Short mmCIF file of C-alpha atoms and ligand atoms in Angstrom, two decimals:
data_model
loop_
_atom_site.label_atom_id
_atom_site.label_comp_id
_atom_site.label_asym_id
_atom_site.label_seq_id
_atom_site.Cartn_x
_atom_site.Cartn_y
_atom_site.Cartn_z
CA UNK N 863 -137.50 -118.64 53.70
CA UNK N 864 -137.57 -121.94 55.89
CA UNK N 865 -137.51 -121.13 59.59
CA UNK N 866 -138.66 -122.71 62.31
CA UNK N 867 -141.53 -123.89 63.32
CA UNK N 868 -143.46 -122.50 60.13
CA UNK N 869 -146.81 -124.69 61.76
CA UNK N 870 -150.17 -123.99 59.87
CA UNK N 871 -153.53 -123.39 61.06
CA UNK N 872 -155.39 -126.45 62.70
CA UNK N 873 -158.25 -127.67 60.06
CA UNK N 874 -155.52 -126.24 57.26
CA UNK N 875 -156.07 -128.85 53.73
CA UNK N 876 -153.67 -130.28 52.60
CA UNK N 877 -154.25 -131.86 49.15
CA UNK N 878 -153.36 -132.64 45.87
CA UNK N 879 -155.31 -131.44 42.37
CA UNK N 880 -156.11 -133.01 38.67
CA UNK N 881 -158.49 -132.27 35.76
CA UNK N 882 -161.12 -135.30 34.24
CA UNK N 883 -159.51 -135.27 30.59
CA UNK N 884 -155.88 -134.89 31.77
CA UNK N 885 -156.02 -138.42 34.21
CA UNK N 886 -159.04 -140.44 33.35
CA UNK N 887 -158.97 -141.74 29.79
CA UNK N 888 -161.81 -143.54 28.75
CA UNK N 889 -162.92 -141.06 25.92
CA UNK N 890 -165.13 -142.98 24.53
CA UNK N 891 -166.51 -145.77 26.60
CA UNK N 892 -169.87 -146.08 28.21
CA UNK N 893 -171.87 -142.91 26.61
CA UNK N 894 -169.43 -140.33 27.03
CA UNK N 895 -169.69 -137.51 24.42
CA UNK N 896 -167.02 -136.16 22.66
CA UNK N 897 -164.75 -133.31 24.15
CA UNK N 898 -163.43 -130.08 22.37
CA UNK N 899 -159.97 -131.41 23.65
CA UNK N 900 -161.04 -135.21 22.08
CA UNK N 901 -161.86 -133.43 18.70
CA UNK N 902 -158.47 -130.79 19.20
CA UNK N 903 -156.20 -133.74 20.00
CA UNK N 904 -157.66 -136.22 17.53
CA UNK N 905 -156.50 -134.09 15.25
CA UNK N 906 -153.10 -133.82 14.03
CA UNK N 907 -150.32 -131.59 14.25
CA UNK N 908 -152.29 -129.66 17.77
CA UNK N 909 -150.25 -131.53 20.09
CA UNK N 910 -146.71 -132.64 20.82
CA UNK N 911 -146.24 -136.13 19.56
CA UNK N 912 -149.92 -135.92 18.43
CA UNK N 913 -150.51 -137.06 21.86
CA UNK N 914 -154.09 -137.20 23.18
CA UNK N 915 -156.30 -137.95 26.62
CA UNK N 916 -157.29 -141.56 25.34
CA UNK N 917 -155.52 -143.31 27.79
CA UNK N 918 -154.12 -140.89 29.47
CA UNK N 919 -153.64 -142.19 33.11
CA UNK N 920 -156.47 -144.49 32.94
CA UNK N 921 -157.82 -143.06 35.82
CA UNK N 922 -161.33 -144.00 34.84
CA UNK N 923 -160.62 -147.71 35.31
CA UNK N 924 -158.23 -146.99 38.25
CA UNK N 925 -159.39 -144.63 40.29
CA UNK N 926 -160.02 -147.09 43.28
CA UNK N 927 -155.97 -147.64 43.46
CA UNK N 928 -155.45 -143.87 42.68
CA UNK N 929 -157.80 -143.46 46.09
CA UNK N 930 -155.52 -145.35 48.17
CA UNK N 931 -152.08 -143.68 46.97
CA UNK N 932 -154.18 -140.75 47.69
CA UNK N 933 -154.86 -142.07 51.59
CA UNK N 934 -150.94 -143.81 51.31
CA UNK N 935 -149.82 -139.88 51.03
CA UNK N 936 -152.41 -138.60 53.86
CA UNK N 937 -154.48 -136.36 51.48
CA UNK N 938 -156.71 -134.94 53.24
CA UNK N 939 -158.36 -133.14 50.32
CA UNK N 940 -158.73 -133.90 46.80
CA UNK N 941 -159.35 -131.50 43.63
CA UNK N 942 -160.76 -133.25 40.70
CA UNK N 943 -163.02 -132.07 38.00
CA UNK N 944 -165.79 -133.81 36.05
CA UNK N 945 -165.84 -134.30 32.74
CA UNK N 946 -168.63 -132.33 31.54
CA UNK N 947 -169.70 -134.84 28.44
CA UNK N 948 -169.05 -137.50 30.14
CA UNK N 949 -172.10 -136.54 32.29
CA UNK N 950 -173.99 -134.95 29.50
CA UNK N 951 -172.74 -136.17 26.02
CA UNK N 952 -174.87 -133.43 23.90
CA UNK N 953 -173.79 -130.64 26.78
CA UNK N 954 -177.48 -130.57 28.07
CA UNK N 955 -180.55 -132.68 28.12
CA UNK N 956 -180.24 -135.86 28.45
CA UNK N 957 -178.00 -137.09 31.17
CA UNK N 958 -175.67 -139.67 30.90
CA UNK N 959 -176.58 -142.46 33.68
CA UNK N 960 -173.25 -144.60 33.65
CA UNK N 961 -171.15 -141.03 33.49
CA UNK N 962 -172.91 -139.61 36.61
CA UNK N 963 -172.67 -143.28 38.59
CA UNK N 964 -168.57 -143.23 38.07
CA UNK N 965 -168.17 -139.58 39.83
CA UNK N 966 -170.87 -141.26 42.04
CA UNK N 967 -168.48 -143.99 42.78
CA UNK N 968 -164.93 -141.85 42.87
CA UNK N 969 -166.71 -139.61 45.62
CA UNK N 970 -167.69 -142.61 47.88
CA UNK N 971 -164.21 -144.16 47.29
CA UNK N 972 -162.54 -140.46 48.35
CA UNK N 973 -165.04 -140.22 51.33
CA UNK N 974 -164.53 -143.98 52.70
CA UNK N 975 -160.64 -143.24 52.57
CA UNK N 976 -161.25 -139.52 54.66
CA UNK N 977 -160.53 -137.50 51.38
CA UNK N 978 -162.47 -133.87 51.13
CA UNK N 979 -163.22 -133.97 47.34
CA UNK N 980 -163.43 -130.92 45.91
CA UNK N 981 -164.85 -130.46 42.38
CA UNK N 982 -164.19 -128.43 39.71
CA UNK N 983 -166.80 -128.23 37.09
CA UNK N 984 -165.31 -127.24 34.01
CA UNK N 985 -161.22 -127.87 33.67
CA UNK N 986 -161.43 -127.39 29.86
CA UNK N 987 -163.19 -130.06 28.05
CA UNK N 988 -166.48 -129.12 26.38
CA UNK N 989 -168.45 -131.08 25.03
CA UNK N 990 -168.51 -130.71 20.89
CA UNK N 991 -172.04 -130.44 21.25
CA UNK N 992 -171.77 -127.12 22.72
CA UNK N 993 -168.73 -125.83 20.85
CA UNK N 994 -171.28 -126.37 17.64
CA UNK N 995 -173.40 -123.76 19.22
CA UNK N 996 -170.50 -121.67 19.67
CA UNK N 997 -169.58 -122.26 22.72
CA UNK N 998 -168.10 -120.27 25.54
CA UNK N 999 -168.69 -117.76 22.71
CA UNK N 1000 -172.19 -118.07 22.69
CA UNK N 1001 -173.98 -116.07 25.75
CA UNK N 1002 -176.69 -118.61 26.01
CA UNK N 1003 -173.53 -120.67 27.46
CA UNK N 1004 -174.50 -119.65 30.62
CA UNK N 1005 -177.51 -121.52 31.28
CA UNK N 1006 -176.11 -124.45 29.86
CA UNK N 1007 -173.55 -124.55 32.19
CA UNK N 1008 -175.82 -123.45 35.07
CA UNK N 1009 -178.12 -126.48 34.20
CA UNK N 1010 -175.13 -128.84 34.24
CA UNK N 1011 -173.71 -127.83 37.85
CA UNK N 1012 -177.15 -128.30 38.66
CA UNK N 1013 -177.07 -131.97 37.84
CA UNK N 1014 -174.43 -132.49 38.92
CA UNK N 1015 -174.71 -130.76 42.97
CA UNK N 1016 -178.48 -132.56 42.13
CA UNK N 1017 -176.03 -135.86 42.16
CA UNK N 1018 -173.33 -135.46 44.19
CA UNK N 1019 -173.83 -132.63 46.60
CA UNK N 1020 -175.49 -134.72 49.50
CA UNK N 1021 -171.53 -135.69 50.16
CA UNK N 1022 -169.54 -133.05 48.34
CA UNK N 1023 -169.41 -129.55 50.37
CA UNK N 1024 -167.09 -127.64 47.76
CA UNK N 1025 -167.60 -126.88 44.29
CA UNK N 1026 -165.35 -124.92 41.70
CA UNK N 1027 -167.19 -123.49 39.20
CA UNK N 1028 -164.37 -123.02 36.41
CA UNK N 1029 -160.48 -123.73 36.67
CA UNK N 1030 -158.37 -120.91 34.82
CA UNK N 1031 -160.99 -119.04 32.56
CA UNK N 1032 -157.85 -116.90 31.05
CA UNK N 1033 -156.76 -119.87 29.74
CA UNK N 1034 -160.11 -120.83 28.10
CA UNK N 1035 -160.45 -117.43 26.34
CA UNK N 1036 -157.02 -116.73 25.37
CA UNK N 1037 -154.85 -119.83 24.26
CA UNK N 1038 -158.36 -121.49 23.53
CA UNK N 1039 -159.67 -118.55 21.68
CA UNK N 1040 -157.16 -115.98 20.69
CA UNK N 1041 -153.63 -117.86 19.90
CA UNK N 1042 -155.29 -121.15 19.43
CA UNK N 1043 -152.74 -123.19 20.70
CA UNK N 1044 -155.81 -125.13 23.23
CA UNK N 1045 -159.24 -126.71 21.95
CA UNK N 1046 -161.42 -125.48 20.45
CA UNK N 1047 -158.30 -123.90 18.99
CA UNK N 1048 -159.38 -120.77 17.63
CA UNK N 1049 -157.48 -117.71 17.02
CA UNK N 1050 -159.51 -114.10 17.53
CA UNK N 1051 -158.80 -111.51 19.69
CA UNK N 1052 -162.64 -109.93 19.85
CA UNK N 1053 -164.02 -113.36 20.34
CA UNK N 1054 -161.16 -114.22 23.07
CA UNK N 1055 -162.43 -111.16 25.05
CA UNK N 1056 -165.70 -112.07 24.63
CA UNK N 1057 -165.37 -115.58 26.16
CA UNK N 1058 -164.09 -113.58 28.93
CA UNK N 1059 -166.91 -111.78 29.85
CA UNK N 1060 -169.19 -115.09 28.73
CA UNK N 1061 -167.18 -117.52 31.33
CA UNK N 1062 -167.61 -114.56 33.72
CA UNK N 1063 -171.38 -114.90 33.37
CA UNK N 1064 -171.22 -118.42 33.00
CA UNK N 1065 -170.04 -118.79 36.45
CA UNK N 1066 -172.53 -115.89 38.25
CA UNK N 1067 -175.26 -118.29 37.21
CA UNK N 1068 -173.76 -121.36 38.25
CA UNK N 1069 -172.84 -119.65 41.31
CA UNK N 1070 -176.65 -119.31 42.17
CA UNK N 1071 -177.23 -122.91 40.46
CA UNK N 1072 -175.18 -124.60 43.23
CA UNK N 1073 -176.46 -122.65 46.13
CA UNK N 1074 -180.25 -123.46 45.11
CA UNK N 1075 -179.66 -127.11 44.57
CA UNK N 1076 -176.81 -127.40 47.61
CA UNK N 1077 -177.42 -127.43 51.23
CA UNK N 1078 -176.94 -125.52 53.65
CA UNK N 1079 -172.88 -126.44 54.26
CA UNK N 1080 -172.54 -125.97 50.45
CA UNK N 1081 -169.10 -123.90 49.52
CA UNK N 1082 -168.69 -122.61 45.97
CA UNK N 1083 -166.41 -119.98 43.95
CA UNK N 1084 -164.15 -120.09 41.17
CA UNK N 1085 -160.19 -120.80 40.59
CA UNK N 1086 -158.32 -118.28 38.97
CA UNK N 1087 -154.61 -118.35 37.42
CA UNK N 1088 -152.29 -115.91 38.24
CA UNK N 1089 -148.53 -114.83 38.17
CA UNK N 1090 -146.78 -112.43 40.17
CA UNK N 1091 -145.42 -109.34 39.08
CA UNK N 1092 -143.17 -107.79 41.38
CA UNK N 1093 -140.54 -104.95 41.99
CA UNK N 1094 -136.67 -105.99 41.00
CA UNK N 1095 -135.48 -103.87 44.05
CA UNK N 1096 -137.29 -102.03 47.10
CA UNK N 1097 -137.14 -98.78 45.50
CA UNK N 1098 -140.35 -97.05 45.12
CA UNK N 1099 -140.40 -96.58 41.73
CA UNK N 1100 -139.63 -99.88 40.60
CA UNK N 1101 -142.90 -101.31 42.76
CA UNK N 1102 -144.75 -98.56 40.47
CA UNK N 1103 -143.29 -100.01 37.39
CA UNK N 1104 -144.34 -103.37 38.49
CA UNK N 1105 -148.18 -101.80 39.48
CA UNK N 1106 -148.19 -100.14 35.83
CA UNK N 1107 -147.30 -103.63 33.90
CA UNK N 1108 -150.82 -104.50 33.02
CA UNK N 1109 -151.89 -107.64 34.29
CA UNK N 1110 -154.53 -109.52 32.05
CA UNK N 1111 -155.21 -112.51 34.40
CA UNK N 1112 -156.13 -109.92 37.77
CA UNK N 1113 -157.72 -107.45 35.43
CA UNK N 1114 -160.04 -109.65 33.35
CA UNK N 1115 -161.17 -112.02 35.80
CA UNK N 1116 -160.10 -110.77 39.93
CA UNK N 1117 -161.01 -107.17 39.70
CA UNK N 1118 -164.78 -107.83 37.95
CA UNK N 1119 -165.08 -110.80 40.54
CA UNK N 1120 -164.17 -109.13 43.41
CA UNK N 1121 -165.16 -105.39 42.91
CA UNK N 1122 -167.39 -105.58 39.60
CA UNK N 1123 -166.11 -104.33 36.99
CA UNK N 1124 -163.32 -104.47 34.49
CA UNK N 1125 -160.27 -101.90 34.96
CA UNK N 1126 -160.42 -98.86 32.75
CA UNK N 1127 -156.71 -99.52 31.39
CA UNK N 1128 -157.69 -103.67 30.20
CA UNK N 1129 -160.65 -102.21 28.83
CA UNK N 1130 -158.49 -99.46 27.00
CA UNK N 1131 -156.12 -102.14 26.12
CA UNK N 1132 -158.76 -104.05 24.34
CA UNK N 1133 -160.33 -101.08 22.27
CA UNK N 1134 -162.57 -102.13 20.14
CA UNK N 1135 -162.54 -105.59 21.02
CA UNK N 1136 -163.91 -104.88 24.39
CA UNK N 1137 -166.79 -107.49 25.63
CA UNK N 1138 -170.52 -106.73 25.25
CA UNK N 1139 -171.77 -106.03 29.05
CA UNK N 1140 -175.78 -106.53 29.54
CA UNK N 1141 -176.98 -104.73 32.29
CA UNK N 1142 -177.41 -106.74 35.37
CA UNK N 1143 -174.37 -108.60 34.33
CA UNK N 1144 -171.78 -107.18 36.23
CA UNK N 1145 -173.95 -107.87 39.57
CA UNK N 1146 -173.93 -111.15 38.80
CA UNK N 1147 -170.65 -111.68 38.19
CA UNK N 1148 -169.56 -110.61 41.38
CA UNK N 1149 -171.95 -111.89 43.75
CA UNK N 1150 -170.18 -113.52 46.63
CA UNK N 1151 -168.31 -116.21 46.47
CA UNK N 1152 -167.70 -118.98 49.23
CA UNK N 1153 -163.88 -118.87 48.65
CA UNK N 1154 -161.05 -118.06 45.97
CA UNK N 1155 -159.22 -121.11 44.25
CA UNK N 1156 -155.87 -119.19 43.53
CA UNK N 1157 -153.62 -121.35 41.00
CA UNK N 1158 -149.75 -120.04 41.07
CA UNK N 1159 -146.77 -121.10 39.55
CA UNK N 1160 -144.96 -118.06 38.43
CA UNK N 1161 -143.97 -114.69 38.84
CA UNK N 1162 -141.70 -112.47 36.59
CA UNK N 1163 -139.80 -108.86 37.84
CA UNK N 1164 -139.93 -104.77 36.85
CA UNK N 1165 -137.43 -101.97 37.45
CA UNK N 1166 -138.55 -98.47 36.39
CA UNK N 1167 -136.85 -97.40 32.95
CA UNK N 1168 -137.65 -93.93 32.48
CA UNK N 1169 -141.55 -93.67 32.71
CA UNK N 1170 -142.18 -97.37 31.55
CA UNK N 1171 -141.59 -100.39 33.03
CA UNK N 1172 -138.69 -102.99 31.69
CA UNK N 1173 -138.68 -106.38 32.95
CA UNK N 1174 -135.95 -107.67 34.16
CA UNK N 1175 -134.34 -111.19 35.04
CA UNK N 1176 -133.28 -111.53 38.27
CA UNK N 1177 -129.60 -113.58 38.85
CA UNK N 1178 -129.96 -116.73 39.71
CA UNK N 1179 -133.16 -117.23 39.34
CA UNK N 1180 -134.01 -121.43 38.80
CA UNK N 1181 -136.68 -122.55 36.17
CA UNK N 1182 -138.62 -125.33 36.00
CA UNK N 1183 -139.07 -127.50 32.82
CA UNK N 1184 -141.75 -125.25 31.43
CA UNK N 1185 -139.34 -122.67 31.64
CA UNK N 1186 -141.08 -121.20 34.53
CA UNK N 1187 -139.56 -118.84 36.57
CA UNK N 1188 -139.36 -119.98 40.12
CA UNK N 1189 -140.54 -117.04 42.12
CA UNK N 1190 -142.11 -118.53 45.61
CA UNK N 1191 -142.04 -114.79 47.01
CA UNK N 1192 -144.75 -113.85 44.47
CA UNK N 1193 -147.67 -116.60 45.79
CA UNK N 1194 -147.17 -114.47 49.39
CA UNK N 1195 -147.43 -110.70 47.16
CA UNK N 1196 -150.42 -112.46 45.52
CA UNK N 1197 -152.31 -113.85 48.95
CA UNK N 1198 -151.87 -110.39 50.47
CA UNK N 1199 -153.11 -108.70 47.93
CA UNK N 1200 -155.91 -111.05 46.76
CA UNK N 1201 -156.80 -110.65 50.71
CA UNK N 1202 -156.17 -106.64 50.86
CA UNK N 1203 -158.92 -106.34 47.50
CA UNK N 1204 -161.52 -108.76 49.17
CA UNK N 1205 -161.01 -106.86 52.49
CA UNK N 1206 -160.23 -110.01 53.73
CA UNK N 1207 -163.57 -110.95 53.93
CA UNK N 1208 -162.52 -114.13 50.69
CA UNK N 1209 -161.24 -117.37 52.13
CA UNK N 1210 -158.59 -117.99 50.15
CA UNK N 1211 -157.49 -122.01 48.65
CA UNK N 1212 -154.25 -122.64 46.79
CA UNK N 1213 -155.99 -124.79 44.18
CA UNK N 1214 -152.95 -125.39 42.17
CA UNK N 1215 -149.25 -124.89 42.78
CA UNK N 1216 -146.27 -127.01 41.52
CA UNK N 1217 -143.65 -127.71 38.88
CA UNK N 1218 -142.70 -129.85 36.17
CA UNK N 1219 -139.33 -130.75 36.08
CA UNK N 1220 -137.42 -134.49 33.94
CA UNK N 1221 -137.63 -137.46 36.32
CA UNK N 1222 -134.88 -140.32 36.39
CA UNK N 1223 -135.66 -143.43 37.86
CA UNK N 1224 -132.47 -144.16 39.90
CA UNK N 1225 -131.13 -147.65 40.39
CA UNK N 1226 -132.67 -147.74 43.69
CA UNK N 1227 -135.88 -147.79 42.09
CA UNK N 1228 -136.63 -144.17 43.65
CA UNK N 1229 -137.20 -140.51 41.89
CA UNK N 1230 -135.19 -138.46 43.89
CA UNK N 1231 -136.81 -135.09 42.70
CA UNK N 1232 -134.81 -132.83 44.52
CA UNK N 1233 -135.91 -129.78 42.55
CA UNK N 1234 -139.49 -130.54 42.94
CA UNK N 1235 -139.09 -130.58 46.49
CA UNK N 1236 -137.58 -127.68 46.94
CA UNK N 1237 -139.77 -125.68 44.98
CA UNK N 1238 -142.74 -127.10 47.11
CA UNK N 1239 -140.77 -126.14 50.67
CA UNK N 1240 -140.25 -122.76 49.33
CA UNK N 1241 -143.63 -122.25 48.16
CA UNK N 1242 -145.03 -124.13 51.65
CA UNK N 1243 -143.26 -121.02 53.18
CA UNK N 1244 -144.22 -118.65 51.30
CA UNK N 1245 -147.94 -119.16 51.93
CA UNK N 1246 -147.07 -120.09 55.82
CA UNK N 1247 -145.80 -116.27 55.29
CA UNK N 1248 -149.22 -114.86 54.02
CA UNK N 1249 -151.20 -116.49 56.54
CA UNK N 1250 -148.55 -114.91 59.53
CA UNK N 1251 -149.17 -111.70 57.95
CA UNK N 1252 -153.29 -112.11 58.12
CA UNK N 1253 -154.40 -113.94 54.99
CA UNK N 1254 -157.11 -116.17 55.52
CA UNK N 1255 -155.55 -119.08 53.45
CA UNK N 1256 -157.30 -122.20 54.31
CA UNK N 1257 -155.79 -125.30 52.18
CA UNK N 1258 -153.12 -126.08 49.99
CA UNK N 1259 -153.43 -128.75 46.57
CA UNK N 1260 -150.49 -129.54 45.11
CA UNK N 1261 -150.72 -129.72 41.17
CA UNK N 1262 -150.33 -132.51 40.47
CA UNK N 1263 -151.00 -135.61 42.56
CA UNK N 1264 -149.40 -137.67 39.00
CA UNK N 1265 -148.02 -136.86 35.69
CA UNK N 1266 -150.35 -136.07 33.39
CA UNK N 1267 -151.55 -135.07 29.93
CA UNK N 1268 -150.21 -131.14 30.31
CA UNK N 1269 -152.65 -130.08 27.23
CA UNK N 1270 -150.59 -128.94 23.89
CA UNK N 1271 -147.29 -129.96 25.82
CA UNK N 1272 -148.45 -133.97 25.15
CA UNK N 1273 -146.67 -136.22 28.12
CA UNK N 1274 -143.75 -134.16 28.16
CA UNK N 1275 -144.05 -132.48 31.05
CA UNK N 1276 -144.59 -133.94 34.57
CA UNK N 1277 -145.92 -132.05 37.36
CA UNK N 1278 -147.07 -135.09 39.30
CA UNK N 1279 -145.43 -136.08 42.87
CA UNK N 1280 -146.40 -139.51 42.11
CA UNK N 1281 -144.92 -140.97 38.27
CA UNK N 1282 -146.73 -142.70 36.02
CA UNK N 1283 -145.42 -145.19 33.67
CA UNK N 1284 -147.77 -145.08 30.69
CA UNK N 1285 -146.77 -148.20 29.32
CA UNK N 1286 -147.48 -150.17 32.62
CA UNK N 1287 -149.75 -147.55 34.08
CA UNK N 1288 -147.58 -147.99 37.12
CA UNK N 1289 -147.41 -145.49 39.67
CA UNK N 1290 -143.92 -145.10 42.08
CA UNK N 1291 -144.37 -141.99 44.50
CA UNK N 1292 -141.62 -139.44 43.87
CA UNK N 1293 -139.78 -137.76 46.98
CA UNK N 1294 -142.13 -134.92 46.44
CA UNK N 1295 -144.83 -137.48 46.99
CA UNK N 1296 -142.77 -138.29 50.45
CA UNK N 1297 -142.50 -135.30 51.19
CA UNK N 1298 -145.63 -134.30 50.81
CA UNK N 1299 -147.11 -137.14 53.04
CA UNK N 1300 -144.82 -135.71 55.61
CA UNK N 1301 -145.29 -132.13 55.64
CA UNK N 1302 -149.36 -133.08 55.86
CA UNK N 1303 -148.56 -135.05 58.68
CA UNK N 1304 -146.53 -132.48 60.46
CA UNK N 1305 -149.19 -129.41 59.40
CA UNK N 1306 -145.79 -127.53 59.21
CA UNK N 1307 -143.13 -126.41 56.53
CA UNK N 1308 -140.22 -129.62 56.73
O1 IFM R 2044 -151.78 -128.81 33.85
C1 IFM R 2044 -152.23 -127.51 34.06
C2 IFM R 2044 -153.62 -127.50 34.63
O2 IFM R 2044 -154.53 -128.19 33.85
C3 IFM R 2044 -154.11 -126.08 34.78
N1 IFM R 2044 -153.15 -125.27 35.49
C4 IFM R 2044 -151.78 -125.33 35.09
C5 IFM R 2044 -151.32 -126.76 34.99
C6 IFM R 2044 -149.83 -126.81 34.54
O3 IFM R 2044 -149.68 -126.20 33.31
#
């Protein structure tokens, strides 16, 4: 709910989010390896329209003007990931000189314009490379991806203070690994659950990667996906149905992360396909983390129906394009109760939150994206709610700062508060994108 004066924390950061292989284009140009999404999208029938990342937003080329619509909207902070074979086109050895110097260059450009970068180190595109040896199936994964953040905080981290070690790991095990429906594309449930625990691992060692080659001022966790699942009314019993609704995303990746192990119902629920734990594993895998990227868009509701739970849709609820429920009351269940299991000891970051929705151009020339605004104003408030009620939230990135490549979806979708024609490669800030500018400026819900 929008009251007054909903003002946020001074030093709060405000910013917007994308991923390398959904904005940069450039798949193939000066030594960049080839991507499990290149290969997935390359071939046909995987995506809608047989759409790929080729072009995409040309941000490669562009990123100098995408910095200053960045500093036109007051972004204070900046979430972008690197393009892992792009830096390293066989996934490790060799680097990739002309890769490194163009993060090299983005990060000045962000810094000269007063933008915190934050960078996320894998947002989905492996390098084939590594997919040959398997993979985020393979355990041996782990190193290789502890060897690459160490390049890369070897490269970068005299200027960047925050790094993300992965972005989403549900979604790289299961619609990567177990429906198939995102590169590598593969469809096995044991193998799904294994990537889990590997991606787990993967970022325990990378964890310790970036703190050894970072300084002192050096930040670095992970971003998880999540959706709320909450009670349809206040009665007790329909919170419990909501509690008993297992909850893959929480289960698989929060609870090992944040109290070391995986809950005895998910591991139930996977049976025999349940992940091969070393010892020493699960210590690694929760070591401390700087902070919590939390990535929301969605929630869904539970009434108690005898003893099981029955989800139920609530009247009048709005969704977005994706068909996404639009449920701002579940990002402020989520913060408390990310914050309640860390003992509130995790600084919390809203690494992603936003919606897709159709744009019109309107004869005026503007996008007046009414819908998009409003979901942003109600989700503003509903984290301005956590933080009254104690959660140590400390930024905000809006997902995303422009339309995009959204993965299997092709360029259907658009999240961005800033359009892009891809034709022209012309950008035209939405009223989101306004709005946006002026809520950072204000520090306060508008
Ligand atoms: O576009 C994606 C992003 O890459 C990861 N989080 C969800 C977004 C919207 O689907």
């Amino acid at each position: 709910m929008t009251t007054s004066a909903q003002i946020f924390p001074q030093g709060f950061l405000w910013g917007a989010a994308t991923a390398a292989y959904q904005i940069e284009g450039a798949w193939d140009v000066d030594g960049k390896g080839e991507s499990i999404w290149d290969r997935f999208s390359h071939t046909p029938g995987k995506v809608l329209d047989n759409a790929t990342g080729d072009v995409a937003c040309d941000h490669y080329h562009r990123f100098q003007d995408d910095v200053a619509l960045m500093k036109s909207l007051g972004l204070q902070a900046y979430r972008l990931s690197v393009s892992w074979p792009r830096v390293l086109p066989a996934g490790a050895g060799k680097a990739n000189p002309k890769g490194i110097a163009f993060y090299d260059r983005l990060i000045d450009a962000l810094l000269e314009a007063g933008i915190e970068p934050f960078i996320t180190l894998y947002h989905w595109d492996l390098p084939v490379a590594l997919q040959d040896r398997g993979g985020w199936a393979n355990r041996d994964i782990a190193g290789w991806f502890a060897d690459y953040a160490a390049l890369m905080v070897r490269a970068l981290g005299d200027r960047v203070r925050y790094w993300i070690t992965l972005n989403e790991p549900w979604c790289v095990a299961f619609l990567g690994h177990h429906w198939g429906v995102h590169a590598p594309g593969l469809r096995d449930r044991r193998l799904a659950i294994q990537v889990v625990h590997n991606t787990l691992l993967s970022h325990g060692m990378a964890l310790q990667a970036i703190r050894a080659a970072g300084g002192s001022r050096t930040q670095a966790g992970i971003t998880l996906n999540f959706d709320a699942k909450l009670p349809a009314t206040d009665n007790p019993a329909d919170q419990a149905a909501a509690d008993a609704v297992l909850d893959p995303n929480y289960e698989w990746f929060a609870e090992p992360i944040l109290r070391g192990y995986y809950t005895p119902r998910i591991l139930e629920d996977a049976g025999p396909d349940a992940p091969v734990v070393q010892p020493g594993d699960m210590a690694l895998i929760s070591a401390r983390n700087d902070f919590l990227g939390v990535n929301y868009y969605t929630g869904s509701f539970y009434r108690a129906a005898g003893d099981k739970p029955e989800q139920v849709e609530m009247p009048g609820t709005e969704y977005t394009l994706m068909n996404w429920a639009v449920v701002p009351q579940g990002l402020t269940a989520l913060l408390k109760r990310l914050s309640r299991d860390s003992r509130g000891r995790l600084p919390l970051y809203i690494t992603e939150n936003g919606c897709s929705y159709a744009d019109e151009i309107s004869p005026d020339g503007r996008i007046h994206d009414a819908k998009r605004v409003a979901y942003l104003r109600a989700h503003f408030a509903a984290a301005h709610e956590a933080i009254q009620a104690g959660v140590d939230l400390r930024g905000y990135f809006v997902w995303s700062l422009m339309d995009n490549f959204e993965w299997a979806l092709g360029y259907r979708q658009w999240f961005g508060v800033v359009a892009v024609d891809y034709a022209t490669q012309k950008r035209t800030i939405k009223d989101s994108g306004y709005y946006l500018r002026d809520v950072i400026a204000a520090n306060r819900v508008l």
